Amino acid sequence: MGSDAQLWEKATPTLREAAKCKDENLLNFHCGIKDKILKKYIKYSKNKSHTLTVVHRSKDDELIWENTEKKISLENNSYKTGREKNIEIRKEPSIFSFLATADPAHEKSDSLKIKFEDQNLYEMIFLPRKAKSLDLNKIHSYLSIKYGISLEKTKYYSSDGKIIWDPEKHKEFKYKPTGLGRDNGNDLYQKQSSNQADLFLTIGKNSIERTNVENQATFDNNQFVIWSDDNKELALKNDGEFDVLQKNWEINFIGNKVPKTDYRIRVLKEKMNPASLPIAYWMFLKKPDGSTQKIQGAEAEKYIIFNKVDFLNEFDSGDTVHFTFAVSPLKDSKIRGANQNQNSGTGLSANNSELSLDLTKINLYPNPVKKGQTFTVTFPPMEDLVISIYDGTGRLLKMENVDRKSNHYTNELDVQSAYI
């Protein structure tokens, strides 16, 4: 961003600091900077230009910063310039930038004070000059990816000035760009993200933790993953066997050897199944060759989780995939052993789509499985094997994709008894 930017307080907390953040105070899995800065003002010479950028979120009316001498102030619902007409602002997570030119006219003093409130601030960047257009774009791109606040109709830039993502090249999917990635030039290291204007979808590398710093996944420098949508309704439409969301997403892998496998996807259950009916959840991956891969998800409290999602594998070409989500009725014909009884409470099924299985080669031990007991399922190695665990009502409790070279699966249950 430039050698003249000064770091007052590193915005990325340690694991210990992150543990102290309350869930309601997190913004895209990041803690705020409340009480981290002792001085509640920036003192600066009037003879010089400056740029101030802040990230802020608050549902209540709140002053963010003000310059009393110039009668300029920024609140989360308005920008006041001392004129009769003020600019109204939507009250939502936002990135604000203020650029000021030099003021050589000395009034009461030769310096100015910009007072600010840090109650709901997440990051502040102050440059002792008026930022050029490219510099401002780099700052906004960094903050957008980090905090899940989209830059609409704007190109995304890395710290070295290269274009990461251009909405004009994604005209059908130019809405709400959100991303992951690493840029050592501005200390960006985002491993999980959700768009703050639409919290339906969260994507994380390997896992989704309570805070970003707790996610142990890795990216190399200048590796980015950006997804965007087609701005269609978040509503289900019947397509025969499935009820499919009308909204679609596009995900792009940008950089050299960007990881395209082992992602965790999380969506809000209330949007997919507001009545909490016993249904199956699906993620549809539309591959570059025109094929569609169906991945089954599992309920986890208020979310639907899709584990170990491989957007592209070694046999796929390209760096772009489209996807959406769907639901379907639970099928009665799950693969269950003859030993399962009505009072077992849990059914264990091995589901390999459109593949004929010899059930005598699939074994569970111990059988039955007691609550909290580790169990193992053995089976012949096969492609696209999914182990799914259901309760007695047919509700999917857990789902895991199994490596094609594996011949066993081990886990434990927090419910009583399981049979195969």
CSV table of C-alpha atoms in Angstrom, one decimal:
chain,number,residue,atom,x,y,z
A,1,MET,CA,0.0,0.0,0.0
A,2,GLY,CA,3.0,2.2,0.2
A,3,SER,CA,6.0,2.7,2.6
A,4,ASP,CA,4.4,5.8,4.2
A,5,ALA,CA,1.5,3.7,5.8
A,6,GLN,CA,2.1,3.4,9.5
A,7,LEU,CA,1.0,0.3,11.5
A,8,TRP,CA,-0.4,1.3,14.9
A,9,GLU,CA,-1.9,-2.0,15.9
A,10,LYS,CA,-1.9,-5.2,14.0
A,11,ALA,CA,-5.6,-6.0,13.2
A,12,THR,CA,-5.1,-9.8,13.2
A,13,PRO,CA,-5.3,-11.1,16.8
A,14,THR,CA,-3.5,-14.1,18.3
A,15,LEU,CA,-5.4,-17.2,19.1
A,16,ARG,CA,-5.6,-16.1,22.8
A,17,GLU,CA,-7.0,-12.7,21.8
A,18,ALA,CA,-9.5,-14.3,19.4
A,19,ALA,CA,-10.9,-16.5,22.1
A,20,LYS,CA,-11.9,-13.3,24.0
A,21,CYS,CA,-14.1,-12.0,21.2
A,22,LYS,CA,-17.8,-12.5,21.6
A,23,ASP,CA,-19.6,-14.1,18.6
A,24,GLU,CA,-21.8,-11.1,18.2
A,25,ASN,CA,-18.8,-8.8,17.9
A,26,LEU,CA,-17.1,-10.8,15.0
A,27,LEU,CA,-17.2,-9.4,11.5
A,28,ASN,CA,-16.5,-12.1,8.9
A,29,PHE,CA,-14.7,-14.1,11.6
A,30,HIS,CA,-12.6,-11.1,12.7
A,31,CYS,CA,-12.4,-9.3,16.1
A,32,GLY,CA,-12.8,-5.5,16.2
A,33,ILE,CA,-10.2,-3.0,17.5
A,34,LYS,CA,-12.2,-1.7,20.4
A,35,ASP,CA,-9.9,-0.5,23.3
A,36,LYS,CA,-6.8,-1.4,21.3
A,37,ILE,CA,-5.9,2.3,20.6
A,38,LEU,CA,-5.2,4.5,23.6
A,39,LYS,CA,-5.6,7.9,21.8
A,40,LYS,CA,-9.1,8.5,20.4
A,41,TYR,CA,-7.9,11.0,17.8
A,42,ILE,CA,-5.4,11.4,14.9
A,43,LYS,CA,-3.3,14.6,15.1
A,44,TYR,CA,-1.9,15.7,11.8
A,45,SER,CA,-0.5,18.8,10.1
A,46,LYS,CA,-2.9,21.0,8.1
A,47,ASN,CA,-0.2,21.6,5.5
A,48,LYS,CA,-0.4,18.0,4.3
A,49,SER,CA,-3.0,15.9,2.6
A,50,HIS,CA,-4.2,12.7,4.1
A,51,THR,CA,-6.4,9.6,3.6
A,52,LEU,CA,-8.4,7.8,6.2
A,53,THR,CA,-10.1,4.4,5.6
A,54,VAL,CA,-12.1,2.6,8.2
A,55,VAL,CA,-14.2,-0.6,8.4
A,56,HIS,CA,-17.2,-0.3,10.6
A,57,ARG,CA,-20.4,-2.1,11.6
A,58,SER,CA,-23.2,-1.1,14.0
A,59,LYS,CA,-27.0,-1.4,14.0
A,60,ASP,CA,-27.3,1.6,16.3
A,61,ASP,CA,-26.8,5.2,15.3
A,62,GLU,CA,-23.1,5.9,16.0
A,63,LEU,CA,-20.5,8.5,15.3
A,64,ILE,CA,-17.4,7.0,13.6
A,65,TRP,CA,-15.1,10.0,13.3
A,66,GLU,CA,-15.3,13.8,13.1
A,67,ASN,CA,-13.2,16.8,12.3
A,68,THR,CA,-14.7,19.6,14.5
A,69,GLU,CA,-12.7,22.4,12.9
A,70,LYS,CA,-13.9,21.6,9.4
A,71,LYS,CA,-17.3,20.5,10.7
A,72,ILE,CA,-17.0,17.2,8.9
A,73,SER,CA,-18.2,14.0,10.5
A,74,LEU,CA,-19.0,10.4,9.5
A,75,GLU,CA,-21.8,8.4,11.2
A,76,ASN,CA,-23.0,5.0,10.2
A,77,ASN,CA,-26.1,6.5,8.7
A,78,SER,CA,-24.9,9.8,7.3
A,79,TYR,CA,-21.9,11.8,6.1
A,80,LYS,CA,-22.0,15.5,7.2
A,81,THR,CA,-19.9,18.2,5.5
A,82,GLY,CA,-21.1,21.3,7.2
A,83,ARG,CA,-23.5,22.0,4.4
A,84,GLU,CA,-27.3,22.0,4.6
A,85,LYS,CA,-27.6,18.7,2.7
A,86,ASN,CA,-26.1,15.6,4.3
A,87,ILE,CA,-25.5,12.3,2.5
A,88,GLU,CA,-27.5,9.4,3.9
A,89,ILE,CA,-25.8,6.0,4.3
A,90,ARG,CA,-27.2,2.6,4.7
A,91,LYS,CA,-26.7,1.1,8.1
A,92,GLU,CA,-24.7,-2.0,7.3
A,93,PRO,CA,-21.1,-3.3,7.5
A,94,SER,CA,-19.1,-0.8,5.4
A,95,ILE,CA,-15.8,0.4,4.2
A,96,PHE,CA,-15.4,4.2,4.4
A,97,SER,CA,-12.6,6.3,2.9
A,98,PHE,CA,-12.0,10.1,3.3
A,99,LEU,CA,-9.5,11.9,1.2
A,100,ALA,CA,-8.4,15.5,2.1
A,101,THR,CA,-6.2,17.9,0.4
A,102,ALA,CA,-3.7,20.2,2.1
A,103,ASP,CA,-5.1,23.1,4.1
A,104,PRO,CA,-2.3,25.8,4.4
A,105,ALA,CA,-4.7,28.3,5.9
A,106,HIS,CA,-3.8,28.2,9.6
A,107,GLU,CA,-6.8,28.9,11.8
A,108,LYS,CA,-6.5,28.3,15.5
A,109,SER,CA,-3.6,25.9,15.2
A,110,ASP,CA,-1.4,24.4,12.5
A,111,SER,CA,-2.6,20.9,13.1
A,112,LEU,CA,-6.0,19.1,12.9
A,113,LYS,CA,-7.5,16.4,15.1
A,114,ILE,CA,-9.7,13.7,13.7
A,115,LYS,CA,-11.6,12.2,16.6
A,116,PHE,CA,-13.0,8.7,16.3
A,117,GLU,CA,-15.0,6.2,18.2
A,118,ASP,CA,-13.6,2.6,18.2
A,119,GLN,CA,-16.6,0.8,19.7
A,120,ASN,CA,-17.5,-0.9,16.4
A,121,LEU,CA,-14.4,-0.3,14.3
A,122,TYR,CA,-12.6,-3.3,12.8
A,123,GLU,CA,-9.7,-1.6,11.0
A,124,MET,CA,-8.3,1.8,10.4
A,125,ILE,CA,-5.7,2.8,7.7
A,126,PHE,CA,-4.3,6.3,7.7
A,127,LEU,CA,-2.0,7.6,4.9
A,128,PRO,CA,-0.2,11.0,5.3
A,129,ARG,CA,-1.1,11.9,1.7
A,130,LYS,CA,-4.0,11.8,-0.6
A,131,ALA,CA,-4.1,8.3,-2.0
A,132,LYS,CA,-4.0,7.8,-5.7
A,133,SER,CA,-6.8,5.9,-7.4
A,134,LEU,CA,-4.8,2.6,-7.6
A,135,ASP,CA,-3.7,2.8,-4.0
A,136,LEU,CA,-7.2,3.3,-2.9
A,137,ASN,CA,-8.4,0.4,-5.0
A,138,LYS,CA,-5.7,-1.8,-3.4
A,139,ILE,CA,-6.8,-0.8,0.1
A,140,HIS,CA,-10.5,-1.4,-0.7
A,141,SER,CA,-9.7,-4.8,-2.3
A,142,TYR,CA,-7.8,-6.0,0.7
A,143,LEU,CA,-10.5,-4.9,3.2
A,144,SER,CA,-13.3,-6.3,1.0
A,145,ILE,CA,-11.8,-9.8,0.9
A,146,LYS,CA,-10.9,-9.7,4.6
A,147,TYR,CA,-14.3,-8.5,5.9
A,148,GLY,CA,-16.7,-10.0,3.3
A,149,ILE,CA,-17.9,-6.5,2.2
A,150,SER,CA,-18.3,-6.6,-1.6
A,151,LEU,CA,-17.0,-3.9,-4.0
A,152,GLU,CA,-19.8,-3.7,-6.6
A,153,LYS,CA,-18.9,-2.8,-10.2
A,154,THR,CA,-15.2,-2.5,-9.2
A,155,LYS,CA,-12.0,-4.4,-10.0
A,156,TYR,CA,-10.1,-6.2,-7.3
A,157,TYR,CA,-6.4,-5.5,-7.0
A,158,SER,CA,-3.5,-7.3,-5.2
A,159,SER,CA,-1.0,-5.2,-3.2
A,160,ASP,CA,1.4,-5.2,-6.2
A,161,GLY,CA,-1.3,-3.6,-8.4
A,162,LYS,CA,-2.3,-6.6,-10.4
A,163,ILE,CA,-6.0,-7.2,-11.2
A,164,ILE,CA,-7.3,-10.2,-9.2
A,165,TRP,CA,-11.0,-10.1,-10.3
A,166,ASP,CA,-12.8,-8.0,-12.9
A,167,PRO,CA,-16.6,-7.9,-12.9
A,168,GLU,CA,-16.7,-7.2,-16.6
A,169,LYS,CA,-15.2,-10.7,-17.2
A,170,HIS,CA,-18.0,-12.3,-15.1
A,171,LYS,CA,-21.0,-10.4,-16.3
A,172,GLU,CA,-23.5,-13.2,-15.5
A,173,PHE,CA,-21.9,-13.6,-12.0
A,174,LYS,CA,-20.8,-10.1,-11.0
A,175,TYR,CA,-22.8,-9.7,-7.8
A,176,LYS,CA,-21.5,-9.9,-4.2
A,177,PRO,CA,-17.9,-11.0,-4.9
A,178,THR,CA,-16.5,-12.7,-1.8
A,179,GLY,CA,-13.2,-14.4,-1.3
A,180,LEU,CA,-10.3,-16.1,0.4
A,181,GLY,CA,-6.6,-15.8,-0.2
A,182,ARG,CA,-3.3,-14.6,0.9
A,183,ASP,CA,-1.4,-11.4,0.0
A,184,ASN,CA,1.8,-10.8,2.0
A,185,GLY,CA,2.0,-7.3,0.7
A,186,ASN,CA,-0.9,-6.1,2.9
A,187,ASP,CA,-1.0,-8.9,5.5
A,188,LEU,CA,-4.1,-10.5,4.0
A,189,TYR,CA,-4.7,-14.1,5.0
A,190,GLN,CA,-8.4,-15.0,4.7
A,191,LYS,CA,-9.2,-18.7,5.1
A,192,GLN,CA,-13.0,-18.6,5.5
A,193,SER,CA,-15.5,-16.0,4.5
A,194,SER,CA,-19.2,-15.1,4.1
A,195,ASN,CA,-20.7,-12.1,2.3
A,196,GLN,CA,-21.9,-9.6,4.9
A,197,ALA,CA,-24.9,-8.6,2.7
A,198,ASP,CA,-26.1,-12.2,2.4
A,199,LEU,CA,-24.9,-14.6,5.1
A,200,PHE,CA,-26.5,-17.6,3.4
A,201,LEU,CA,-23.2,-19.1,2.2
A,202,THR,CA,-19.9,-19.6,3.9
A,203,ILE,CA,-16.8,-21.2,2.4
A,204,GLY,CA,-13.7,-22.2,4.3
A,205,LYS,CA,-10.5,-23.9,3.3
A,206,ASN,CA,-10.4,-27.3,5.1
A,207,SER,CA,-12.8,-26.2,7.8
A,208,ILE,CA,-14.9,-23.3,9.2
A,209,GLU,CA,-13.8,-22.2,12.6
A,210,ARG,CA,-15.3,-19.6,15.0
A,211,THR,CA,-12.6,-17.1,14.0
A,212,ASN,CA,-10.4,-16.8,10.9
A,213,VAL,CA,-7.2,-17.1,12.9
A,214,GLU,CA,-8.3,-20.5,14.3
A,215,ASN,CA,-8.4,-22.0,10.8
A,216,GLN,CA,-5.2,-23.8,10.2
A,217,ALA,CA,-5.5,-24.1,6.4
A,218,THR,CA,-2.7,-22.6,4.3
A,219,PHE,CA,-2.5,-20.6,1.1
A,220,ASP,CA,0.7,-19.5,-0.7
A,221,ASN,CA,1.3,-15.8,-1.4
A,222,ASN,CA,-0.9,-14.4,-4.2
A,223,GLN,CA,-3.4,-17.3,-4.2
A,224,PHE,CA,-7.0,-16.2,-4.2
A,225,VAL,CA,-10.4,-17.9,-4.4
A,226,ILE,CA,-13.3,-15.6,-5.3
A,227,TRP,CA,-17.0,-16.5,-5.7
A,228,SER,CA,-19.9,-14.4,-6.9
A,229,ASP,CA,-23.6,-14.9,-7.8
A,230,ASP,CA,-26.1,-14.2,-10.5
A,231,ASN,CA,-28.4,-12.1,-8.3
A,232,LYS,CA,-31.3,-14.4,-8.7
A,233,GLU,CA,-33.8,-15.2,-5.9
A,234,LEU,CA,-32.8,-17.4,-3.0
A,235,ALA,CA,-35.9,-19.5,-3.6
A,236,LEU,CA,-36.4,-23.2,-4.4
A,237,LYS,CA,-37.9,-24.3,-7.7
A,238,ASN,CA,-39.0,-27.9,-8.4
A,239,ASP,CA,-37.0,-29.7,-11.1
A,240,GLY,CA,-38.5,-33.1,-10.9
A,241,GLU,CA,-36.6,-35.1,-8.4
A,242,PHE,CA,-35.1,-32.1,-6.7
A,243,ASP,CA,-36.1,-28.6,-5.5
A,244,VAL,CA,-33.2,-26.5,-6.7
A,245,LEU,CA,-32.3,-22.9,-5.7
A,246,GLN,CA,-32.8,-20.4,-8.5
A,247,LYS,CA,-29.6,-18.6,-7.4
A,248,ASN,CA,-26.3,-19.9,-8.8
A,249,TRP,CA,-22.7,-19.1,-7.9
A,250,GLU,CA,-19.4,-19.0,-9.8
A,251,ILE,CA,-16.2,-19.7,-8.0
A,252,ASN,CA,-12.8,-18.7,-9.5
A,253,PHE,CA,-9.3,-20.0,-8.4
A,254,ILE,CA,-6.8,-17.2,-9.1
A,255,GLY,CA,-3.0,-17.6,-9.0
A,256,ASN,CA,-0.4,-20.3,-9.3
A,257,LYS,CA,-1.4,-23.8,-8.2
A,258,VAL,CA,-4.3,-22.6,-6.0
A,259,PRO,CA,-5.8,-25.4,-3.9
A,260,LYS,CA,-9.1,-26.5,-5.5
A,261,THR,CA,-9.9,-29.4,-3.2
A,262,ASP,CA,-10.9,-30.0,0.5
A,263,TYR,CA,-13.2,-27.0,1.1
A,264,ARG,CA,-16.0,-26.9,3.7
A,265,ILE,CA,-19.3,-25.3,2.5
A,266,ARG,CA,-21.9,-24.1,5.0
A,267,VAL,CA,-25.4,-22.7,4.2
A,268,LEU,CA,-28.3,-21.6,6.4
A,269,LYS,CA,-30.8,-24.3,7.0
A,270,GLU,CA,-33.7,-22.0,7.4
A,271,LYS,CA,-33.4,-20.9,3.8
A,272,MET,CA,-33.3,-24.5,2.5
A,273,ASN,CA,-35.8,-26.1,4.9
A,274,PRO,CA,-37.7,-23.5,6.9
A,275,ALA,CA,-40.2,-26.1,8.1
A,276,SER,CA,-37.4,-28.5,9.4
A,277,LEU,CA,-38.8,-31.4,7.4
A,278,PRO,CA,-36.9,-34.7,7.1
A,279,ILE,CA,-35.2,-34.1,3.7
A,280,ALA,CA,-31.9,-34.6,2.0
A,281,TYR,CA,-29.6,-31.7,1.2
A,282,TRP,CA,-27.5,-31.4,-2.0
A,283,MET,CA,-24.8,-29.3,-3.5
A,284,PHE,CA,-24.7,-29.4,-7.3
A,285,LEU,CA,-21.2,-28.7,-8.8
A,286,LYS,CA,-21.4,-27.9,-12.5
A,287,LYS,CA,-18.0,-28.8,-13.9
A,288,PRO,CA,-16.3,-27.3,-16.9
A,289,ASP,CA,-17.0,-30.4,-19.1
A,290,GLY,CA,-20.7,-29.9,-18.6
A,291,SER,CA,-21.2,-32.7,-16.0
A,292,THR,CA,-22.9,-32.1,-12.7
A,293,GLN,CA,-21.6,-33.7,-9.5
A,294,LYS,CA,-24.1,-34.1,-6.6
A,295,ILE,CA,-22.7,-33.9,-3.0
A,296,GLN,CA,-24.9,-34.7,-0.1
A,297,GLY,CA,-24.8,-32.4,3.0
A,298,ALA,CA,-25.6,-33.0,6.7
A,299,GLU,CA,-27.6,-30.9,9.2
A,300,ALA,CA,-25.5,-29.2,12.0
A,301,GLU,CA,-27.8,-27.1,14.2
A,302,LYS,CA,-28.9,-24.1,12.1
A,303,TYR,CA,-26.6,-25.0,9.2
A,304,ILE,CA,-26.2,-27.5,6.4
A,305,ILE,CA,-22.6,-28.6,6.0
A,306,PHE,CA,-20.9,-30.1,3.0
A,307,ASN,CA,-17.5,-31.5,4.0
A,308,LYS,CA,-14.4,-32.1,1.9
A,309,VAL,CA,-15.7,-30.5,-1.3
A,310,ASP,CA,-13.4,-30.8,-4.3
A,311,PHE,CA,-14.4,-28.1,-6.7
A,312,LEU,CA,-12.0,-29.4,-9.3
A,313,ASN,CA,-9.9,-32.5,-9.2
A,314,GLU,CA,-6.8,-33.6,-11.2
A,315,PHE,CA,-9.0,-34.7,-14.1
A,316,ASP,CA,-10.8,-31.4,-14.5
A,317,SER,CA,-9.6,-28.5,-16.6
A,318,GLY,CA,-10.0,-24.8,-16.0
A,319,ASP,CA,-10.2,-22.6,-12.9
A,320,THR,CA,-13.9,-21.9,-12.7
A,321,VAL,CA,-16.9,-23.9,-11.4
A,322,HIS,CA,-20.6,-23.1,-11.0
A,323,PHE,CA,-22.7,-24.4,-8.2
A,324,THR,CA,-26.0,-24.2,-6.4
A,325,PHE,CA,-27.9,-26.1,-3.8
A,326,ALA,CA,-31.0,-28.4,-3.7
A,327,VAL,CA,-33.2,-30.6,-1.5
A,328,SER,CA,-35.0,-33.8,-2.1
A,329,PRO,CA,-37.3,-36.2,-0.1
A,330,LEU,CA,-35.4,-38.8,1.9
A,331,LYS,CA,-35.4,-42.2,0.1
A,332,ASP,CA,-36.7,-45.2,2.0
A,333,SER,CA,-34.2,-47.5,0.3
A,334,LYS,CA,-31.1,-46.7,2.2
A,335,ILE,CA,-28.5,-49.4,2.3
A,336,ARG,CA,-29.1,-50.9,5.7
A,337,GLY,CA,-28.2,-54.4,7.0
A,338,ALA,CA,-30.8,-57.0,8.0
A,339,ASN,CA,-29.7,-56.8,11.6
A,340,GLN,CA,-31.0,-53.2,12.1
A,341,ASN,CA,-34.1,-53.1,14.4
A,342,GLN,CA,-36.7,-50.4,15.0
A,343,ASN,CA,-35.3,-49.4,18.4
A,344,SER,CA,-31.6,-49.0,17.4
A,345,GLY,CA,-32.0,-45.2,17.2
A,346,THR,CA,-29.3,-44.9,14.5
A,347,GLY,CA,-28.9,-46.4,11.0
A,348,LEU,CA,-25.5,-46.5,9.3
A,349,SER,CA,-25.6,-46.5,5.5
A,350,ALA,CA,-22.9,-46.6,2.9
A,351,ASN,CA,-24.2,-44.8,-0.2
A,352,ASN,CA,-22.4,-45.1,-3.5
A,353,SER,CA,-24.5,-43.6,-6.3
A,354,GLU,CA,-25.5,-46.0,-9.1
A,355,LEU,CA,-23.0,-48.6,-8.1
A,356,SER,CA,-23.9,-52.3,-7.3
A,357,LEU,CA,-22.4,-53.3,-4.0
A,358,ASP,CA,-21.8,-56.7,-2.5
A,359,LEU,CA,-23.1,-56.1,1.1
A,360,THR,CA,-21.2,-59.1,2.4
A,361,LYS,CA,-18.0,-57.2,1.9
A,362,ILE,CA,-19.2,-54.3,4.0
A,363,ASN,CA,-18.8,-54.8,7.8
A,364,LEU,CA,-19.3,-52.7,10.9
A,365,TYR,CA,-17.6,-53.5,14.2
A,366,PRO,CA,-18.4,-53.4,17.0
A,367,ASN,CA,-22.0,-54.2,16.1
A,368,PRO,CA,-24.1,-52.7,17.7
A,369,VAL,CA,-22.3,-49.4,18.4
A,370,LYS,CA,-22.8,-47.9,21.9
A,371,LYS,CA,-22.9,-44.2,22.6
A,372,GLY,CA,-19.5,-42.6,22.5
A,373,GLN,CA,-17.9,-45.8,21.2
A,374,THR,CA,-15.4,-45.8,18.3
A,375,PHE,CA,-16.6,-47.9,15.3
A,376,THR,CA,-15.0,-49.0,12.1
A,377,VAL,CA,-16.7,-49.8,8.7
A,378,THR,CA,-14.6,-51.9,6.3
A,379,PHE,CA,-15.4,-52.1,2.6
A,380,PRO,CA,-13.6,-52.6,-0.8
A,381,PRO,CA,-11.9,-49.5,-2.2
A,382,MET,CA,-14.2,-47.7,-4.7
A,383,GLU,CA,-14.9,-44.4,-6.4
A,384,ASP,CA,-17.2,-41.7,-5.0
A,385,LEU,CA,-18.0,-43.6,-1.8
A,386,VAL,CA,-20.0,-41.6,0.8
A,387,ILE,CA,-20.6,-42.8,4.4
A,388,SER,CA,-23.9,-41.4,5.8
A,389,ILE,CA,-25.2,-41.8,9.3
A,390,TYR,CA,-29.0,-41.4,9.9
A,391,ASP,CA,-31.1,-41.5,13.0
A,392,GLY,CA,-34.2,-43.5,13.5
A,393,THR,CA,-36.4,-40.9,11.8
A,394,GLY,CA,-34.3,-40.9,8.7
A,395,ARG,CA,-32.6,-37.6,9.5
A,396,LEU,CA,-29.0,-37.4,8.2
A,397,LEU,CA,-26.7,-36.8,11.1
A,398,LYS,CA,-23.3,-37.0,9.5
A,399,MET,CA,-21.9,-37.5,6.0
A,400,GLU,CA,-18.3,-38.1,4.9
A,401,ASN,CA,-16.7,-38.5,1.5
A,402,VAL,CA,-14.3,-41.4,1.5
A,403,ASP,CA,-11.0,-41.5,-0.4
A,404,ARG,CA,-11.2,-43.9,-3.4
A,405,LYS,CA,-8.1,-45.7,-2.1
A,406,SER,CA,-9.4,-46.2,1.4
A,407,ASN,CA,-10.8,-49.5,2.6
A,408,HIS,CA,-12.1,-48.5,6.0
A,409,TYR,CA,-13.9,-45.6,7.9
A,410,THR,CA,-13.6,-44.9,11.6
A,411,ASN,CA,-15.7,-42.5,13.7
A,412,GLU,CA,-17.8,-42.4,16.9
A,413,LEU,CA,-21.4,-41.5,17.6
A,414,ASP,CA,-23.0,-39.4,20.3
A,415,VAL,CA,-26.3,-41.3,20.1
A,416,GLN,CA,-27.2,-44.8,21.3
A,417,SER,CA,-26.6,-47.9,19.1
A,418,ALA,CA,-26.0,-48.4,15.4
A,419,TYR,CA,-26.3,-51.3,13.1
A,420,ILE,CA,-25.4,-52.1,9.5
